[in-house]
Coordinates of C-alpha atoms in Angstrom, one line a residue:
L1 CA -13.7 -2.5 73.6
C2 CA -12.4 -5.1 71.2
R3 CA -15.6 -5.0 69.2
L4 CA -15.4 -1.2 69.1
L5 CA -11.8 -1.2 67.8
L6 CA -12.7 -3.9 65.2
A7 CA -15.6 -1.8 63.9
I8 CA -13.4 1.3 63.7
G9 CA -10.8 -0.7 61.8
V10 CA -13.4 -2.0 59.3
C11 CA -14.8 1.4 58.6
K12 CA -11.3 2.9 58.2
T13 CA -10.3 0.2 55.7
F14 CA -13.6 0.7 53.7
I15 CA -13.1 4.5 53.5
V16 CA -9.5 4.2 52.5
S17 CA -10.4 1.8 49.8
I18 CA -13.0 4.1 48.3
V19 CA -10.5 7.0 48.3
L20 CA -7.8 4.9 46.6
I21 CA -10.1 3.7 43.9
A22 CA -11.3 7.2 43.2
W23 CA -7.7 8.5 43.1
Q24 CA -6.6 5.7 40.8
E25 CA -9.4 6.3 38.3
D26 CA -8.6 10.0 38.1
S27 CA -4.9 9.5 37.8
I28 CA -4.8 6.8 35.1
H29 CA -7.4 8.3 32.8
V30 CA -5.5 9.5 29.7
D31 CA -6.6 10.0 26.1
L32 CA -4.9 7.0 24.5
P33 CA -4.8 6.8 20.7
Y34 CA -7.9 5.0 19.4
N35 CA -7.1 1.4 18.3
P36 CA -9.8 -0.1 16.2
L37 CA -8.5 -3.6 16.9
L38 CA -9.0 -3.2 20.7
Q39 CA -11.9 -0.8 20.9
S40 CA -15.2 -0.1 19.2
P41 CA -16.6 3.4 19.0
K42 CA -18.7 4.3 22.0
R43 CA -21.2 6.1 19.8
P44 CA -21.3 7.4 16.2
V45 CA -20.3 11.1 16.0
S46 CA -22.5 13.4 13.9
S47 CA -21.1 15.5 11.1
Q48 CA -21.8 18.7 13.1
E49 CA -19.9 17.3 16.1
E50 CA -17.0 16.3 13.8
K51 CA -16.6 19.8 12.6
Q52 CA -16.4 21.1 16.1
I53 CA -14.3 18.6 18.0
D54 CA -12.3 16.6 15.4
W55 CA -9.0 18.3 15.4
P56 CA -6.6 17.3 14.3
P57 CA -8.4 15.3 11.5
V58 CA -7.6 11.6 11.4
L59 CA -8.2 8.9 8.8
S60 CA -11.6 7.3 9.5
A61 CA -13.7 4.5 8.0
H62 CA -17.5 5.0 8.4
L63 CA -19.1 1.5 8.0
E64 CA -22.7 0.9 6.9
P65 CA -24.5 -2.1 8.4
S66 CA -25.4 -4.9 6.0
S67 CA -29.0 -4.4 7.0
S68 CA -29.1 -1.1 5.2
Y69 CA -29.5 -3.1 1.9
D70 CA -32.5 -5.1 3.1
S71 CA -34.8 -2.6 1.5
W72 CA -33.5 -3.6 -1.9
Y73 CA -34.8 -7.2 -1.8
E74 CA -38.1 -9.0 -1.7
N75 CA -36.8 -11.5 0.8
P76 CA -33.3 -10.4 2.1
S77 CA -32.7 -13.7 4.0
S78 CA -33.1 -16.0 1.0
K79 CA -30.1 -17.5 -0.8
D80 CA -30.7 -15.5 -4.0
P81 CA -33.1 -12.6 -3.1
K82 CA -35.0 -10.9 -5.8
I83 CA -34.2 -7.2 -6.3
K84 CA -37.1 -4.8 -6.2
K85 CA -37.7 -2.5 -9.1
P86 CA -37.5 0.4 -9.1
L87 CA -34.7 0.1 -6.4
P88 CA -36.0 1.5 -3.0
L89 CA -34.1 4.2 -1.2
R90 CA -31.7 3.3 1.6
G91 CA -32.7 5.0 4.8
T92 CA -29.3 5.2 6.4
R93 CA -28.5 7.9 8.9
S94 CA -25.2 9.1 10.4
Q95 CA -26.0 7.5 13.8
D96 CA -26.4 4.1 12.0
L97 CA -22.7 4.1 10.9
T98 CA -19.8 2.6 12.8
R99 CA -16.8 4.8 12.8
L100 CA -13.3 3.5 13.0
N101 CA -10.4 5.9 13.5
F102 CA -6.8 5.2 12.5
P103 CA -4.6 7.7 14.4
I104 CA -1.5 6.6 12.6
L105 CA -2.7 8.9 9.8
N106 CA -3.4 12.1 11.7
Y107 CA -2.4 15.6 10.5
S108 CA -1.3 17.4 13.6
D109 CA 2.1 18.3 12.3
P110 CA 1.8 21.0 9.6
S111 CA 5.6 21.1 9.2
G112 CA 5.7 17.6 7.9
K113 CA 8.6 16.5 10.0
D114 CA 7.2 13.0 10.1
S115 CA 7.5 12.7 6.3
M116 CA 4.1 11.1 6.0
C117 CA 3.9 11.6 2.2
N118 CA 6.9 9.3 1.7
K119 CA 5.2 6.3 3.2
I120 CA 1.4 6.5 2.7
P121 CA 1.0 2.9 1.5
T122 CA 2.6 1.6 4.7
L123 CA 0.2 3.8 6.8
L124 CA -3.1 2.8 5.2
P125 CA -5.1 0.2 7.2
I126 CA -4.7 -2.4 4.5
D127 CA -4.5 -5.4 6.9
D128 CA -7.5 -4.2 8.9
F129 CA -9.7 -4.5 5.8
G130 CA -11.8 -7.6 6.0
T131 CA -11.1 -8.1 9.7
T132 CA -12.0 -4.9 11.5
I133 CA -13.2 -2.9 8.4
L134 CA -16.3 -4.9 7.3
D135 CA -18.1 -2.9 4.7
S136 CA -18.3 -4.6 1.3
Y137 CA -18.8 -1.3 -0.6
L138 CA -15.7 0.5 0.7
P139 CA -12.8 0.3 -1.7
W140 CA -9.8 -1.7 -0.3
I141 CA -7.4 1.2 -0.9
H142 CA -3.6 0.4 -1.2
D143 CA -2.3 3.7 -2.5
L144 CA -3.3 7.1 -3.7
F145 CA -1.3 9.9 -5.3
L146 CA -1.6 13.0 -7.3
S147 CA -1.7 12.8 -11.1
H148 CA 1.3 14.3 -13.0
D149 CA -0.8 17.3 -14.1
E150 CA -2.1 17.8 -10.5
K151 CA -5.7 17.8 -11.7
S152 CA -6.9 14.5 -10.1
V153 CA -6.1 12.0 -7.4
N154 CA -5.3 8.4 -8.6
I155 CA -6.6 5.7 -6.3
V156 CA -5.3 2.1 -6.4
A157 CA -7.5 -0.5 -4.7
Q158 CA -8.0 -4.3 -4.7
N159 CA -11.0 -6.6 -4.9
R160 CA -11.3 -8.0 -1.4
R161 CA -13.8 -10.7 -2.7
R162 CA -11.0 -12.5 -4.5
C163 CA -9.5 -13.5 -1.2
H164 CA -12.2 -16.1 -0.9
K165 CA -13.1 -19.0 -3.2
G166 CA -14.6 -22.5 -3.1
K167 CA -17.8 -23.9 -1.7
N168 CA -16.5 -23.5 1.9
H169 CA -16.5 -19.7 1.5
L170 CA -19.8 -19.0 -0.2
D171 CA -21.0 -16.8 2.7
E172 CA -17.9 -14.6 2.5
M173 CA -18.2 -14.4 -1.3
K174 CA -21.8 -13.3 -1.0
F175 CA -21.0 -10.7 1.7
W176 CA -18.2 -9.2 -0.5
E177 CA -20.2 -8.9 -3.7
G178 CA -20.3 -5.2 -3.2
Q179 CA -16.6 -5.2 -4.2
V180 CA -17.6 -6.3 -7.7
A181 CA -20.2 -3.6 -7.9
L182 CA -17.3 -1.0 -7.5
F183 CA -16.0 -2.2 -11.0
Q184 CA -19.4 -1.4 -12.6
P185 CA -20.1 2.2 -13.5
V186 CA -23.4 3.9 -12.8
A187 CA -24.9 7.1 -14.3
V188 CA -25.6 10.0 -12.0
K189 CA -27.3 13.4 -12.3
R190 CA -27.0 16.3 -9.8
I191 CA -30.2 17.9 -8.5
S192 CA -31.0 20.6 -6.1
G193 CA -32.6 19.6 -2.8
E194 CA -33.9 21.7 0.1
N195 CA -32.2 25.0 0.6
N196 CA -30.3 24.4 -2.7
E197 CA -28.5 21.5 -1.1
L198 CA -26.6 19.3 -3.7
N199 CA -28.1 15.9 -4.1
Y200 CA -27.3 13.0 -6.5
R201 CA -29.8 10.9 -8.4
L202 CA -29.2 7.6 -10.2
S203 CA -30.2 8.1 -13.8
S204 CA -29.9 6.8 -17.4
H205 CA -27.0 7.7 -19.7
E206 CA -29.3 10.2 -21.5
E207 CA -30.1 12.1 -18.3
A208 CA -26.7 11.9 -16.6
D209 CA -24.4 14.9 -16.2
P210 CA -21.4 14.8 -18.6
D211 CA -19.0 13.9 -15.8
G212 CA -21.5 11.4 -14.3
L213 CA -21.9 9.2 -17.3
E214 CA -19.6 6.4 -15.9
T215 CA -18.9 6.9 -12.2
R216 CA -19.1 5.0 -8.9
F217 CA -17.7 7.3 -6.2
I218 CA -18.4 10.8 -4.9
C219 CA -15.1 12.6 -4.1
R220 CA -15.3 15.3 -1.4
F221 CA -12.2 17.5 -1.1
K222 CA -11.1 19.5 2.0
K223 CA -8.1 21.4 3.2
M224 CA -6.7 22.0 6.7
D225 CA -6.6 25.4 8.3
H226 CA -4.0 24.9 11.0
M227 CA -4.2 28.4 12.2
R228 CA -7.9 28.2 12.9
R229 CA -7.8 24.5 13.7
K230 CA -10.5 23.5 11.4
V231 CA -11.2 21.7 8.1
V232 CA -12.4 23.8 5.2
Y233 CA -14.7 22.3 2.6
L234 CA -13.6 22.7 -1.0
G235 CA -16.0 20.9 -3.2
E236 CA -17.3 17.6 -4.6
T237 CA -16.6 15.7 -7.9
L238 CA -17.6 12.4 -9.4
S239 CA -15.0 9.7 -9.9
T240 CA -13.8 8.5 -13.3
Y241 CA -12.4 5.1 -14.5
P242 CA -9.3 4.8 -16.7
F243 CA -11.4 2.4 -18.7
N244 CA -14.7 0.6 -18.4
Y245 CA -14.1 -2.7 -16.5
E246 CA -17.6 -4.0 -17.4
F247 CA -16.9 -3.4 -21.1
V248 CA -13.5 -5.2 -20.9
N249 CA -15.2 -8.1 -19.2
W250 CA -17.8 -8.3 -22.0
R251 CA -15.1 -8.1 -24.7
K252 CA -13.4 -11.1 -23.0
K253 CA -16.6 -13.0 -23.6
K254 CA -17.4 -13.4 -19.9
K255 CA -21.1 -13.8 -19.1
T256 CA -20.9 -12.0 -15.8
M257 CA -18.5 -10.2 -13.5
V258 CA -19.6 -12.1 -10.4
E259 CA -17.6 -15.3 -10.4
D260 CA -18.8 -18.2 -8.2
T261 CA -17.0 -21.0 -6.2
K262 CA -13.5 -21.5 -7.7
D263 CA -14.0 -19.7 -10.9
Q264 CA -11.5 -16.9 -10.3
T265 CA -9.9 -16.5 -13.8
A266 CA -10.8 -12.8 -14.3
F267 CA -7.5 -11.4 -13.0
W268 CA -8.4 -8.0 -14.6
L269 CA -11.1 -7.7 -11.9
S270 CA -8.4 -7.9 -9.1
P271 CA -6.9 -4.4 -9.1
L272 CA -9.3 -1.4 -9.1
M273 CA -8.1 1.9 -10.3
F274 CA -10.2 5.1 -10.4
H275 CA -9.6 8.9 -10.3
C276 CA -11.0 11.7 -8.2
P277 CA -10.9 15.0 -10.2
I278 CA -9.9 17.9 -8.0
P279 CA -12.4 20.8 -8.3
N280 CA -11.3 23.1 -11.1
E281 CA -11.0 26.2 -8.9
H282 CA -8.6 24.3 -6.6
Q283 CA -6.4 22.5 -9.1
Q284 CA -2.7 23.4 -8.5
F285 CA -4.1 25.7 -5.8
N286 CA -0.8 25.9 -3.8
L287 CA 0.6 22.4 -3.8
K288 CA 4.0 23.1 -2.4
Q289 CA 6.7 20.5 -2.3
E290 CA 6.2 19.4 1.3
T291 CA 6.2 16.1 3.2
S292 CA 2.7 16.7 4.8
P293 CA -0.6 16.3 3.0
Q294 CA -2.0 19.4 1.4
L295 CA -5.5 18.2 0.8
L296 CA -7.9 15.7 2.4
L297 CA -10.2 13.4 0.4
D298 CA -13.4 11.7 1.4
I299 CA -14.5 8.8 -0.9
I300 CA -18.2 7.9 -0.8
P301 CA -19.2 4.9 -2.8
I302 CA -22.5 4.9 -4.7
R303 CA -24.1 1.7 -3.5
T304 CA -26.3 -0.4 -5.8
P305 CA -26.8 -4.1 -6.1
V306 CA -24.1 -5.8 -8.2
R307 CA -25.1 -6.4 -11.8
R308 CA -25.1 -10.1 -12.8
N309 CA -24.7 -9.4 -16.5
D310 CA -26.2 -12.7 -17.6
R311 CA -29.3 -11.9 -15.7
D312 CA -29.5 -8.1 -15.3
G313 CA -27.8 -7.0 -18.6
F314 CA -24.9 -4.7 -19.5
F315 CA -24.9 -0.9 -18.9
F316 CA -23.0 0.6 -21.8
H317 CA -23.6 4.0 -23.4
E318 CA -23.6 4.3 -27.2
G319 CA -20.0 5.3 -27.4
H320 CA -18.9 1.8 -26.4
G321 CA -20.8 -0.1 -29.1
G322 CA -21.6 -3.0 -26.8
P323 CA -25.0 -4.2 -25.7
T324 CA -27.3 -1.9 -23.7
S325 CA -29.5 -4.5 -22.1
F326 CA -29.6 -2.9 -18.6
D327 CA -32.5 -0.5 -18.3
A328 CA -31.6 2.1 -15.8
K329 CA -35.1 3.7 -15.7
E330 CA -36.6 0.3 -14.9
W331 CA -34.1 -0.4 -12.2
F332 CA -33.7 3.0 -10.6
G333 CA -36.9 4.9 -11.6
N334 CA -36.9 8.6 -11.9
S335 CA -36.4 9.6 -8.2
H336 CA -33.7 7.4 -6.6
I337 CA -31.9 10.0 -4.6
L338 CA -28.7 8.9 -2.9
P339 CA -28.4 9.4 0.9
K340 CA -26.6 12.5 2.1
L341 CA -22.9 12.1 2.2
D342 CA -22.6 12.3 6.0
D343 CA -25.3 9.6 6.2
S344 CA -23.3 7.3 3.9
G345 CA -20.5 4.8 4.5
R346 CA -17.3 6.3 3.4
W347 CA -13.5 6.8 3.7
E348 CA -12.8 10.1 5.4
N349 CA -9.7 12.2 5.5
L350 CA -7.5 10.3 3.1
P351 CA -4.2 12.2 2.6
V352 CA -3.4 13.9 -0.8
C353 CA 0.2 14.9 -1.1
S354 CA 2.0 17.1 -3.6
L355 CA 4.2 15.7 -6.2
K356 CA 7.9 15.2 -5.6
P357 CA 10.1 17.6 -7.5
P358 CA 11.6 16.0 -10.6
E359 CA 15.0 14.7 -10.1
T360 CA 17.8 15.5 -12.4
I361 CA 21.0 13.7 -13.3
E362 CA 24.1 15.6 -12.1
P363 CA 26.3 16.0 -15.1
Q364 CA 29.6 14.1 -14.8
N365 CA 32.9 15.9 -15.3
F366 CA 33.2 14.3 -18.7
Q367 CA 36.2 15.1 -20.9
S368 CA 36.7 14.1 -24.4
Q369 CA 39.8 12.6 -25.9
T370 CA 41.1 16.1 -26.5
N371 CA 40.9 16.7 -22.7
Q372 CA 38.3 19.4 -23.3
P373 CA 35.2 19.7 -21.0
R374 CA 31.9 18.9 -22.5
P375 CA 30.2 21.9 -24.1
Q376 CA 27.8 23.7 -21.8
E377 CA 24.7 23.1 -24.0
N378 CA 25.2 19.4 -23.8
V379 CA 25.5 19.5 -20.0
N380 CA 22.2 21.3 -19.8
A381 CA 20.5 18.8 -22.1
M382 CA 21.7 16.0 -20.0
S383 CA 20.5 17.5 -16.8
S384 CA 17.0 17.9 -18.1
N385 CA 16.6 14.2 -19.0
K386 CA 14.6 11.8 -16.9
P387 CA 16.8 10.2 -14.3
H388 CA 15.4 6.7 -15.0
R389 CA 14.2 4.7 -17.9
L390 CA 11.1 2.7 -17.4
V391 CA 11.1 -0.7 -19.2
A392 CA 8.6 -3.5 -19.2
C393 CA 8.9 -7.1 -20.4
T394 CA 6.3 -9.8 -21.2
W395 CA 6.2 -13.3 -22.4
T396 CA 4.5 -13.6 -25.8
S397 CA 4.1 -16.1 -28.6
A398 CA 2.4 -15.9 -32.0
L399 CA 0.7 -19.3 -31.3
H400 CA 0.3 -21.3 -28.1
Q401 CA -2.1 -23.6 -26.3
R402 CA -3.6 -23.4 -22.8
R403 CA -2.8 -26.0 -20.1
G404 CA -4.1 -29.4 -21.1
N405 CA -4.6 -28.2 -24.7
E406 CA -7.8 -26.5 -23.4
R407 CA -7.7 -23.7 -25.9
R408 CA -5.6 -22.6 -28.8
I409 CA -4.5 -19.0 -28.8
S410 CA -3.6 -17.6 -32.2
D411 CA -3.8 -13.8 -31.8
G412 CA -0.5 -13.3 -30.0
K413 CA 0.7 -10.7 -32.6
S414 CA -2.3 -8.4 -32.2
R415 CA -2.2 -8.8 -28.4
L416 CA 1.5 -7.8 -28.4
R417 CA 0.9 -4.7 -30.4
E418 CA -2.0 -3.7 -28.1
W419 CA 0.2 -4.3 -25.0
I420 CA 3.1 -2.2 -26.4
A421 CA 0.8 0.7 -27.5
F422 CA -0.9 0.7 -24.1
H423 CA 2.3 0.8 -22.1
L424 CA 3.9 3.5 -24.3
E425 CA 0.8 5.6 -23.8
A426 CA 1.0 5.1 -20.1
G427 CA 4.5 6.4 -20.0
F428 CA 6.8 3.5 -20.4
D429 CA 10.0 4.3 -22.3
H430 CA 10.5 0.8 -23.8

């Protein structure tokens, strides 16, 4: 009898345990926000699946594995691998990418009650770049905003490679060389693929499209249809630079843009600025003054090996007047087609917000010595003025020497004139 009771008790305990475990798993399973620091994507999601299930859209980084560049080199594992010419195609596919989601930038609230547009720089995953986000060709974006004429999106990024220097960080500097490539323009020509699909081919300046003469990113614009709960494709454009970084580096008599060990003097290669033109048919398309994003932007970098100018040459078109020692046809051939956008590493669903309405100064109840109110026309003139005056200061000298009398600088006057002219053109008042 005791053995029978003992057996019944064991069976009862075993069955109850199974029931409790099943109930617990079912009760605690909730869809928690995805945290890239704690999780890794279970599997890459194809572009077709994204269109069907990704609602609301969320900021995502699609990372390419470093092995995708192995086809470029004779011996990828060597210290200084030799680049194949013409450059072989990269066979990346969407399933090879690692996708990281950042739910802090999701667009589920069309009313904009969260005022996302007022704090975009604080929401971008800046601190995750270099720790979780490990893709040397993605730009390290710190801010993006609409241009004053609402025709393009201005992107401000930083060169992540400059966070490392010295012989103890040679591996990190080698890994992040793609960041330097983002400062170097390439020429691109659009071609038609299968079923009239738009493709992009690396080309020479002579063959390039007019807007693809100096570019580095493909910009894909979308808008959100909250009623239908889907993302609508608007079009693609090629990025532009405010100036040619490679040409500036040459004008400063630097042999190459790829600095080694502790040689980090090229501070002009620290911030990266570029523009994504909005497709013409959608410029100023209905950008209301709201606190939620009106457009979504995907940024797809065009990946090529970094040009070591002292070895590979300079890629300038005739308008610059500098050397044209980089032979694009020799390097890229006539049929280097870039991978499809959904098969490429990229930033996806970056927010594009409308401009804030211009502020005006409320006219003060000014009265003259005669105790008469200010004339109405003067009040109107005052209210239309800019509310703030933008002023910049700099240290300058006609003649000075570098630390340790290393170099004598005697062109301070011309540098000052250039500095003033540039800042006045950029919009500074004084």
